[in-house]
GROMACS .gro file of C-alpha atoms in nm:
model
  411
    1MET     CA    1  10.459  11.011   6.354
    2GLN     CA    2  10.449  11.027   6.735
    3LYS     CA    3  10.614  10.719   6.888
    4VAL     CA    4  10.445  10.599   7.208
    5VAL     CA    5  10.568  10.322   7.436
    6ILE     CA    6  10.315  10.166   7.675
    7ILE     CA    7  10.478   9.981   7.964
    8GLY     CA    8  10.338   9.783   8.255
    9TRP     CA    9  10.249   9.442   8.395
   10PHE     CA   10   9.961   9.298   8.191
   11LYS     CA   11   9.898   9.014   7.953
   12PHE     CA   12   9.891   9.147   7.596
   13PRO     CA   13   9.713   9.138   7.357
   14PHE     CA   14   9.467   8.909   7.540
   15GLY     CA   15   9.434   8.754   7.883
   16SER     CA   16   9.311   9.020   8.126
   17ALA     CA   17   9.095   9.327   8.168
   18ALA     CA   18   9.410   9.539   8.152
   19ALA     CA   19   9.499   9.382   7.818
   20SER     CA   20   9.154   9.463   7.685
   21ARG     CA   21   9.184   9.828   7.787
   22LEU     CA   22   9.534   9.875   7.651
   23ARG     CA   23   9.462   9.679   7.333
   24THR     CA   24   9.169   9.908   7.256
   25LEU     CA   25   9.358  10.223   7.358
   26SER     CA   26   9.654  10.122   7.138
   27GLN     CA   27   9.422  10.052   6.848
   28GLY     CA   28   9.279  10.403   6.879
   29LEU     CA   29   9.622  10.565   6.894
   30LEU     CA   30   9.733  10.367   6.591
   31GLU     CA   31   9.431  10.492   6.398
   32SER     CA   32   9.528  10.846   6.506
   33SER     CA   33   9.867  10.808   6.332
   34PHE     CA   34  10.069  10.715   6.640
   35LYS     CA   35  10.327  10.440   6.635
   36VAL     CA   36  10.259  10.217   6.935
   37HIS     CA   37  10.509   9.985   7.104
   38VAL     CA   38  10.386   9.782   7.403
   39ILE     CA   39  10.629   9.642   7.663
   40THR     CA   40  10.501   9.410   7.933
   41THR     CA   41  10.685   9.248   8.222
   42ALA     CA   42  10.423   8.973   8.254
   43ARG     CA   43  10.455   8.625   8.114
   44ILE     CA   44  10.237   8.590   7.806
   45PRO     CA   45  10.164   8.308   7.564
   46LEU     CA   46  10.370   8.314   7.247
   47ARG     CA   47  10.127   8.386   6.964
   48HIS     CA   48  10.303   8.237   6.663
   49GLU     CA   49  10.060   8.410   6.428
   50ASP     CA   50  10.193   8.749   6.551
   51LEU     CA   51  10.561   8.657   6.500
   52THR     CA   52  10.739   8.825   6.208
   53ASN     CA   53  11.044   8.706   6.017
   54THR     CA   54  11.260   8.943   6.222
   55GLY     CA   55  11.143   8.789   6.550
   56GLU     CA   56  10.919   9.083   6.646
   57LEU     CA   57  10.558   9.048   6.757
   58PHE     CA   58  10.280   9.254   6.598
   59TRP     CA   59   9.907   9.243   6.667
   60GLN     CA   60   9.707   9.441   6.410
   61GLY     CA   61   9.993   9.686   6.355
   62ILE     CA   62  10.081   9.724   6.724
   63GLN     CA   63  10.430   9.605   6.815
   64TYR     CA   64  10.451   9.431   7.151
   65GLU     CA   65  10.701   9.233   7.353
   66SER     CA   66  10.743   9.067   7.691
   67GLN     CA   67  11.058   9.110   7.894
   68ASN     CA   68  10.952   8.798   8.082
   69GLN     CA   69  10.923   8.446   7.940
   70HIS     CA   70  10.667   8.323   7.691
   71TYR     CA   71  10.474   8.007   7.763
   72ASP     CA   72  10.262   7.772   7.556
   73TYR     CA   73  10.031   7.650   7.833
   74PRO     CA   74   9.877   7.810   8.145
   75ASP     CA   75  10.075   7.799   8.466
   76THR     CA   76  10.011   7.509   8.703
   77LYS     CA   77  10.041   7.495   9.079
   78LYS     CA   78  10.404   7.557   9.182
   79SER     CA   79  10.627   7.428   9.457
   80LEU     CA   80  10.804   7.672   9.691
   81PHE     CA   81  11.122   7.646   9.484
   82GLN     CA   82  10.930   7.720   9.165
   83LEU     CA   83  10.762   8.022   9.328
   84VAL     CA   84  11.101   8.164   9.427
   85ARG     CA   85  11.222   8.116   9.070
   86LYS     CA   86  10.910   8.291   8.944
   87TYR     CA   87  10.965   8.597   9.167
   88LEU     CA   88  11.330   8.618   9.064
   89ARG     CA   89  11.227   8.589   8.699
   90ASP     CA   90  10.971   8.868   8.745
   91LEU     CA   91  11.230   9.096   8.906
   92ARG     CA   92  11.468   9.029   8.618
   93ALA     CA   93  11.190   9.115   8.373
   94ILE     CA   94  11.135   9.448   8.549
   95PHE     CA   95  11.508   9.526   8.531
   96ASN     CA   96  11.519   9.426   8.163
   97SER     CA   97  11.228   9.660   8.090
   98TRP     CA   98  11.433   9.954   8.223
   99ILE     CA   99  11.722   9.861   7.993
  100ARG     CA  100  11.482   9.823   7.702
  101VAL     CA  101  11.332  10.169   7.757
  102TYR     CA  102  11.680  10.321   7.789
  103ASN     CA  103  11.792  10.168   7.459
  104LEU     CA  104  11.475  10.282   7.281
  105ILE     CA  105  11.527  10.637   7.409
  106ARG     CA  106  11.894  10.638   7.302
  107HIS     CA  107  11.798  10.535   6.949
  108GLY     CA  108  11.524  10.797   6.920
  109LYS     CA  109  11.237  10.546   6.916
  110ILE     CA  110  11.034  10.703   7.198
  111ASP     CA  111  10.856  11.039   7.203
  112SER     CA  112  10.614  10.955   7.485
  113ILE     CA  113  10.589  10.691   7.756
  114LEU     CA  114  10.257  10.574   7.900
  115ILE     CA  115  10.293  10.383   8.228
  116TYR     CA  116  10.008  10.150   8.316
  117GLY     CA  117   9.977  10.102   8.691
  118ARG     CA  118  10.139  10.248   8.999
  119SER     CA  119  10.428  10.035   9.120
  120ALA     CA  120  10.712  10.250   9.253
  121ILE     CA  121  10.953   9.958   9.232
  122SER     CA  122  10.871   9.886   8.869
  123TYR     CA  123  10.850  10.236   8.726
  124PHE     CA  124  11.063  10.481   8.926
  125PRO     CA  125  11.369  10.421   8.701
  126VAL     CA  126  11.150  10.474   8.394
  127VAL     CA  127  11.035  10.806   8.540
  128ILE     CA  128  11.397  10.911   8.594
  129LEU     CA  129  11.490  10.814   8.237
  130ALA     CA  130  11.202  11.019   8.100
  131ARG     CA  131  11.307  11.323   8.304
  132ILE     CA  132  11.674  11.298   8.208
  133TYR     CA  133  11.610  11.260   7.834
  134GLY     CA  134  11.309  11.492   7.808
  135VAL     CA  135  11.058  11.225   7.705
  136SER     CA  136  10.690  11.303   7.765
  137LEU     CA  137  10.552  11.091   8.047
  138PHE     CA  138  10.190  10.988   8.110
  139TYR     CA  139  10.016  10.745   8.344
  140ASP     CA  140   9.706  10.532   8.297
  141MET     CA  141   9.562  10.505   8.649
  142VAL     CA  142   9.277  10.256   8.680
  143GLU     CA  143   9.264  10.162   9.050
  144TRP     CA  144   9.446  10.160   9.380
  145PHE     CA  145   9.419   9.949   9.688
  146PRO     CA  146   9.383   9.992  10.065
  147PRO     CA  147   9.613   9.791  10.298
  148THR     CA  148   9.346   9.524  10.351
  149THR     CA  149   9.391   9.414   9.990
  150PHE     CA  150   9.738   9.284  10.072
  151GLN     CA  151   9.798   8.979  10.285
  152GLY     CA  152   9.948   9.114  10.604
  153GLY     CA  153   9.805   9.462  10.551
  154LEU     CA  154  10.038   9.742  10.662
  155ILE     CA  155  10.330   9.506  10.720
  156ASN     CA  156  10.324   9.394  10.355
  157PRO     CA  157  10.586   9.593  10.157
  158LEU     CA  158  10.371   9.560   9.843
  159PHE     CA  159  10.121   9.799   9.997
  160TYR     CA  160  10.389  10.068  10.028
  161ASP     CA  161  10.501   9.998   9.672
  162ASP     CA  162  10.141  10.056   9.562
  163LEU     CA  163  10.104  10.364   9.783
  164LEU     CA  164  10.427  10.528   9.670
  165GLY     CA  165  10.338  10.451   9.309
  166ARG     CA  166  10.039  10.684   9.336
  167TYR     CA  167  10.281  10.971   9.398
  168LEU     CA  168  10.501  10.906   9.093
  169PRO     CA  169  10.311  11.161   8.880
  170PHE     CA  170  10.409  11.431   9.132
  171LEU     CA  171  10.773  11.380   9.029
  172GLY     CA  172  10.687  11.535   8.695
  173CYS     CA  173  10.465  11.423   8.410
  174GLN     CA  174  10.261  11.567   8.127
  175GLY     CA  175   9.935  11.415   8.245
  176VAL     CA  176   9.732  11.132   8.397
  177ILE     CA  177   9.472  10.926   8.216
  178ALA     CA  178   9.219  10.843   8.489
  179ILE     CA  179   8.953  10.574   8.465
  180SER     CA  180   8.728  10.751   8.719
  181THR     CA  181   8.647  11.097   8.850
  182TYR     CA  182   8.773  10.988   9.193
  183ILE     CA  183   9.126  10.939   9.059
  184SER     CA  184   9.103  11.244   8.834
  185GLU     CA  185   9.015  11.471   9.125
  186LYS     CA  186   9.317  11.349   9.324
  187TYR     CA  187   9.558  11.471   9.056
  188THR     CA  188   9.360  11.771   8.933
  189HIS     CA  189   9.379  11.919   9.283
  190ALA     CA  190   9.758  11.895   9.250
  191HIS     CA  191   9.736  12.081   8.915
  192ILE     CA  192   9.831  11.775   8.711
  193PRO     CA  193   9.644  11.761   8.377
  194CYS     CA  194   9.393  11.473   8.372
  195PHE     CA  195   9.195  11.302   8.100
  196ILE     CA  196   8.904  11.084   8.214
  197LEU     CA  197   8.895  10.768   8.005
  198PRO     CA  198   8.641  10.517   8.141
  199SER     CA  199   8.634  10.157   8.033
  200ILE     CA  200   8.626  10.145   7.652
  201PHE     CA  201   8.530   9.893   7.388
  202ASP     CA  202   8.532   9.848   7.012
  203TYR     CA  203   8.160   9.843   6.937
  204SER     CA  204   8.219   9.740   6.578
  205LEU     CA  205   8.286   9.391   6.720
  206SER     CA  206   7.921   9.363   6.821
  207LEU     CA  207   7.823   9.370   6.453
  208ASN     CA  208   7.976   9.024   6.412
  209ILE     CA  209   7.794   8.865   6.706
  210LYS     CA  210   7.548   8.589   6.625
  211PHE     CA  211   7.253   8.651   6.853
  212PRO     CA  212   7.072   8.330   6.955
  213GLU     CA  213   6.699   8.346   7.008
  214ILE     CA  214   6.653   8.331   7.386
  215GLU     CA  215   6.328   8.373   7.572
  216ILE     CA  216   6.325   8.457   7.939
  217THR     CA  217   6.036   8.215   7.974
  218ASP     CA  218   6.275   7.928   7.897
  219LYS     CA  219   6.338   7.654   8.152
  220HIS     CA  220   6.625   7.856   8.299
  221PHE     CA  221   6.683   8.224   8.363
  222VAL     CA  222   7.055   8.235   8.286
  223VAL     CA  223   7.264   8.498   8.462
  224LEU     CA  224   7.627   8.531   8.359
  225TYR     CA  225   7.917   8.659   8.568
  226ALA     CA  226   8.259   8.703   8.404
  227GLY     CA  227   8.572   8.712   8.617
  228THR     CA  228   8.781   8.514   8.862
  229CYS     CA  229   8.562   8.568   9.172
  230LYS     CA  230   8.838   8.770   9.336
  231VAL     CA  231   8.788   8.947   9.665
  232GLY     CA  232   8.613   9.280   9.619
  233ASP     CA  233   8.411   9.184   9.311
  234GLY     CA  234   8.099   9.104   9.512
  235PHE     CA  235   8.073   8.739   9.408
  236GLU     CA  236   7.974   8.625   9.758
  237ARG     CA  237   7.676   8.860   9.757
  238LEU     CA  238   7.583   8.741   9.410
  239LEU     CA  239   7.564   8.383   9.538
  240ASP     CA  240   7.333   8.498   9.818
  241ALA     CA  241   7.122   8.685   9.561
  242VAL     CA  242   7.092   8.369   9.352
  243LYS     CA  243   6.957   8.182   9.655
  244ILE     CA  244   6.708   8.460   9.731
  245ALA     CA  245   6.585   8.467   9.370
  246PHE     CA  246   6.553   8.088   9.368
  247SER     CA  247   6.344   8.099   9.686
  248GLN     CA  248   6.110   8.343   9.505
  249GLY     CA  249   6.044   8.088   9.231
  250CYS     CA  250   6.293   8.213   8.973
  251PRO     CA  251   6.443   7.923   8.770
  252ILE     CA  252   6.781   8.093   8.796
  253ARG     CA  253   7.113   7.953   8.678
  254LEU     CA  254   7.439   8.136   8.733
  255ASP     CA  255   7.713   8.076   8.476
  256VAL     CA  256   8.064   8.181   8.585
  257LEU     CA  257   8.285   8.262   8.287
  258GLY     CA  258   8.662   8.301   8.317
  259THR     CA  259   8.748   8.036   8.574
  260ASP     CA  260   8.684   7.667   8.632
  261GLY     CA  261   8.682   7.722   9.007
  262LEU     CA  262   8.959   7.469   9.066
  263SER     CA  263   9.228   7.717   9.168
  264GLY     CA  264   9.287   8.076   9.269
  265HIS     CA  265   9.020   8.300   9.420
  266ALA     CA  266   8.738   8.090   9.277
  267ALA     CA  267   8.835   7.763   9.448
  268LYS     CA  268   8.672   7.861   9.778
  269GLN     CA  269   8.361   7.988   9.600
  270ARG     CA  270   8.321   7.668   9.402
  271GLN     CA  271   8.355   7.466   9.722
  272ILE     CA  272   8.078   7.676   9.880
  273CYS     CA  273   7.854   7.610   9.581
  274GLU     CA  274   7.915   7.237   9.584
  275GLN     CA  275   7.826   7.215   9.953
  276ASP     CA  276   7.507   7.422   9.929
  277GLU     CA  277   7.185   7.237   9.847
  278ILE     CA  278   7.057   7.521   9.627
  279LEU     CA  279   7.376   7.650   9.467
  280VAL     CA  280   7.500   7.304   9.372
  281SER     CA  281   7.233   7.286   9.103
  282CYS     CA  282   7.222   7.657   9.015
  283VAL     CA  283   7.586   7.748   8.954
  284ARG     CA  284   7.813   7.637   8.669
  285PHE     CA  285   8.181   7.724   8.632
  286LEU     CA  286   8.248   7.745   8.259
  287GLY     CA  287   8.622   7.817   8.267
  288ARG     CA  288   8.788   8.028   8.001
  289VAL     CA  289   8.670   8.033   7.642
  290PRO     CA  290   8.873   8.128   7.332
  291ASP     CA  291   8.884   8.503   7.277
  292GLU     CA  292   8.690   8.471   6.952
  293GLU     CA  293   8.405   8.298   7.141
  294TYR     CA  294   8.387   8.540   7.433
  295LEU     CA  295   8.116   8.775   7.305
  296SER     CA  296   7.903   8.492   7.164
  297THR     CA  297   7.917   8.328   7.507
  298LEU     CA  298   7.797   8.649   7.672
  299VAL     CA  299   7.491   8.675   7.448
  300SER     CA  300   7.388   8.319   7.536
  301ALA     CA  301   7.271   8.448   7.877
  302HIS     CA  302   6.948   8.629   7.964
  303CYS     CA  303   7.123   8.877   8.191
  304LEU     CA  304   7.480   8.988   8.256
  305VAL     CA  305   7.573   9.092   8.607
  306LEU     CA  306   7.841   9.315   8.765
  307PRO     CA  307   7.785   9.277   9.142
  308ARG     CA  308   8.058   9.509   9.272
  309PRO     CA  309   7.997   9.617   9.632
  310GLU     CA  310   8.062   9.958   9.782
  311SER     CA  311   8.428   9.969   9.886
  312GLN     CA  312   8.742  10.182   9.874
  313ILE     CA  313   8.874   9.985   9.575
  314VAL     CA  314   8.553  10.024   9.376
  315LYS     CA  315   8.536  10.396   9.456
  316ALA     CA  316   8.855  10.457   9.258
  317ALA     CA  317   8.788  10.208   8.978
  318PHE     CA  318   8.529  10.157   8.706
  319PRO     CA  319   8.375   9.825   8.593
  320THR     CA  320   8.598   9.721   8.305
  321ARG     CA  321   8.351   9.475   8.160
  322LEU     CA  322   8.054   9.712   8.156
  323PRO     CA  323   8.103   9.839   7.797
  324GLU     CA  324   8.145   9.488   7.651
  325PHE     CA  325   7.842   9.365   7.847
  326LEU     CA  326   7.631   9.650   7.711
  327ALA     CA  327   7.754   9.578   7.358
  328THR     CA  328   7.573   9.242   7.360
  329GLY     CA  329   7.228   9.396   7.381
  330ARG     CA  330   7.148   9.181   7.684
  331PRO     CA  331   7.019   9.357   7.996
  332VAL     CA  332   7.298   9.435   8.239
  333LEU     CA  333   7.252   9.434   8.615
  334THR     CA  334   7.512   9.651   8.784
  335THR     CA  335   7.552   9.826   9.116
  336ASN     CA  336   7.552  10.203   9.151
  337VAL     CA  337   7.925  10.221   9.216
  338PRO     CA  338   8.079  10.564   9.153
  339ASP     CA  339   8.071  10.690   8.792
  340VAL     CA  340   7.820  10.432   8.663
  341PRO     CA  341   7.530  10.681   8.703
  342ARG     CA  342   7.752  10.935   8.524
  343TYR     CA  343   7.702  10.738   8.201
  344LEU     CA  344   7.387  10.526   8.248
  345ASP     CA  345   7.032  10.597   8.366
  346ALA     CA  346   6.886  10.342   8.608
  347GLY     CA  347   6.604  10.133   8.465
  348ILE     CA  348   6.667  10.266   8.115
  349HIS     CA  349   7.019  10.168   8.007
  350ALA     CA  350   7.079   9.909   8.280
  351GLU     CA  351   6.923   9.765   8.593
  352ILE     CA  352   7.119   9.961   8.853
  353VAL     CA  353   7.087   9.865   9.219
  354ALA     CA  354   7.253   9.955   9.547
  355GLY     CA  355   7.583   9.778   9.605
  356ASP     CA  356   7.537   9.724   9.978
  357THR     CA  357   7.314   9.415  10.004
  358SER     CA  358   7.243   9.082   9.839
  359ASN     CA  359   6.871   9.166   9.856
  360ALA     CA  360   6.926   9.458   9.619
  361LEU     CA  361   7.094   9.228   9.366
  362ALA     CA  362   6.818   8.969   9.404
  363SER     CA  363   6.547   9.231   9.351
  364GLY     CA  364   6.714   9.344   9.030
  365LEU     CA  365   6.737   8.986   8.902
  366LEU     CA  366   6.372   8.921   8.984
  367ARG     CA  367   6.257   9.236   8.803
  368LEU     CA  368   6.437   9.133   8.485
  369TRP     CA  369   6.299   8.779   8.506
  370GLN     CA  370   5.941   8.886   8.579
  371ASP     CA  371   5.919   9.148   8.302
  372PRO     CA  372   6.097   9.013   7.990
  373GLU     CA  373   5.970   9.296   7.767
  374ARG     CA  374   6.124   9.553   7.999
  375ALA     CA  375   6.444   9.351   8.010
  376LEU     CA  376   6.457   9.355   7.631
  377ARG     CA  377   6.410   9.734   7.621
  378ILE     CA  378   6.686   9.783   7.877
  379GLY     CA  379   6.922   9.560   7.680
  380LEU     CA  380   6.871   9.744   7.353
  381ALA     CA  381   6.882  10.089   7.515
  382GLY     CA  382   7.198   9.989   7.700
  383GLN     CA  383   7.360   9.876   7.376
  384ASN     CA  384   7.284  10.210   7.210
  385ARG     CA  385   7.399  10.410   7.510
  386GLY     CA  386   7.716  10.206   7.543
  387CYS     CA  387   7.805  10.278   7.182
  388GLN     CA  388   7.755  10.651   7.250
  389VAL     CA  389   7.969  10.676   7.564
  390PHE     CA  390   8.208  10.379   7.573
  391ASP     CA  391   8.319  10.323   7.213
  392TYR     CA  392   8.689  10.408   7.201
  393ARG     CA  393   8.650  10.616   6.885
  394HIS     CA  394   8.475  10.894   7.078
  395TYR     CA  395   8.785  10.956   7.290
  396MET     CA  396   9.076  10.927   7.051
  397THR     CA  397   9.084  11.282   6.913
  398LYS     CA  398   9.096  11.435   7.261
  399LEU     CA  399   9.338  11.169   7.384
  400SER     CA  400   9.569  11.248   7.091
  401GLU     CA  401   9.554  11.618   7.178
  402PHE     CA  402   9.626  11.531   7.540
  403ILE     CA  403   9.937  11.332   7.453
  404LEU     CA  404  10.059  11.583   7.198
  405ASN     CA  405  10.017  11.865   7.453
  406LYS     CA  406   9.785  12.055   7.225
  407LYS     CA  407   9.501  12.271   7.354
  408PHE     CA  408   9.292  12.031   7.558
  409THR     CA  409   8.971  12.057   7.760
  410GLN     CA  410   8.795  11.767   7.930
  411GLU     CA  411   8.419  11.770   7.873
   0.00000   0.00000   0.00000
């Protein structure tokens, strides 16, 4: 049995898009007779139902642990002193993860390491350990950022950490798992084996969804956005699109799932909504819902929207929530960011619009509202297509071959 350790900064098994990707990937490897051990340096809630008598944590056969602290409740706003303590705690967690990997290697409990992310500070020692002890090393690369993403730009050392992290695979690895063709081409040109693994989802979960009867002719045309309204996700343009659609007579209501808008990136956006005479009555911040209620909340909307604009970040990434949105059978409005047209046909599997203007988003919303029969066809076709191209089961045989260094060809 091949023993794989997945290491990185992400909330596991739930709590973020990264957790969703790695949870599904781990599930597939487990079903392919791999033994999977997940190590995270992020703080995660302690799930007592996953705790064994030996003090280990297992979620559906996948062992996981945090080298940081567990918590029972979400973090609250911190003082300067508390922030300093947090950063010191995070640095200690990173150091502890190196020691943990070293001990696992010494005791023969690692055959392969999969690094999620690209932080040179966090993972350079892990790379060295893998090289010294002959452990197979892989990377799951899902995005990278330009300097403008970081406060202070080029003078922010975190940008250089991110930049140098992209070059870690050049120090020696067996391959890169790339979420997009953009990232894949960067490493393929350097003769590093690449496996393109877009966003994935377990489509068997959609069999358990209770689908409410919703007519688009209802009092409201409910559009749902899931996320934290962070910079680069196109939420500002979505708000403008809502106002345009409203001015065209659409009884639109935008539900924001994943944040209450009281803190973080969404605080400014909620303030904008509350001060706008149209948005104040059209936008609702729903906050987070329990994981078991997430999909049923998605299907309560008429349309699900991914408003990502054209940008350097989006060029390298892929919409993580696209497969789970398609799984609901609701029509999905998404922008034509790179790789989306690789998997979906516009107007057939999803309403795909240009990512450069709010008017394009508004036009897509209006088309779905004005032609409910077409919207229904798109939703069902998108669900079928999503199952064909985004269900994790379609990738696991080739991914197993990739990790085991068997004969491998990317389709």
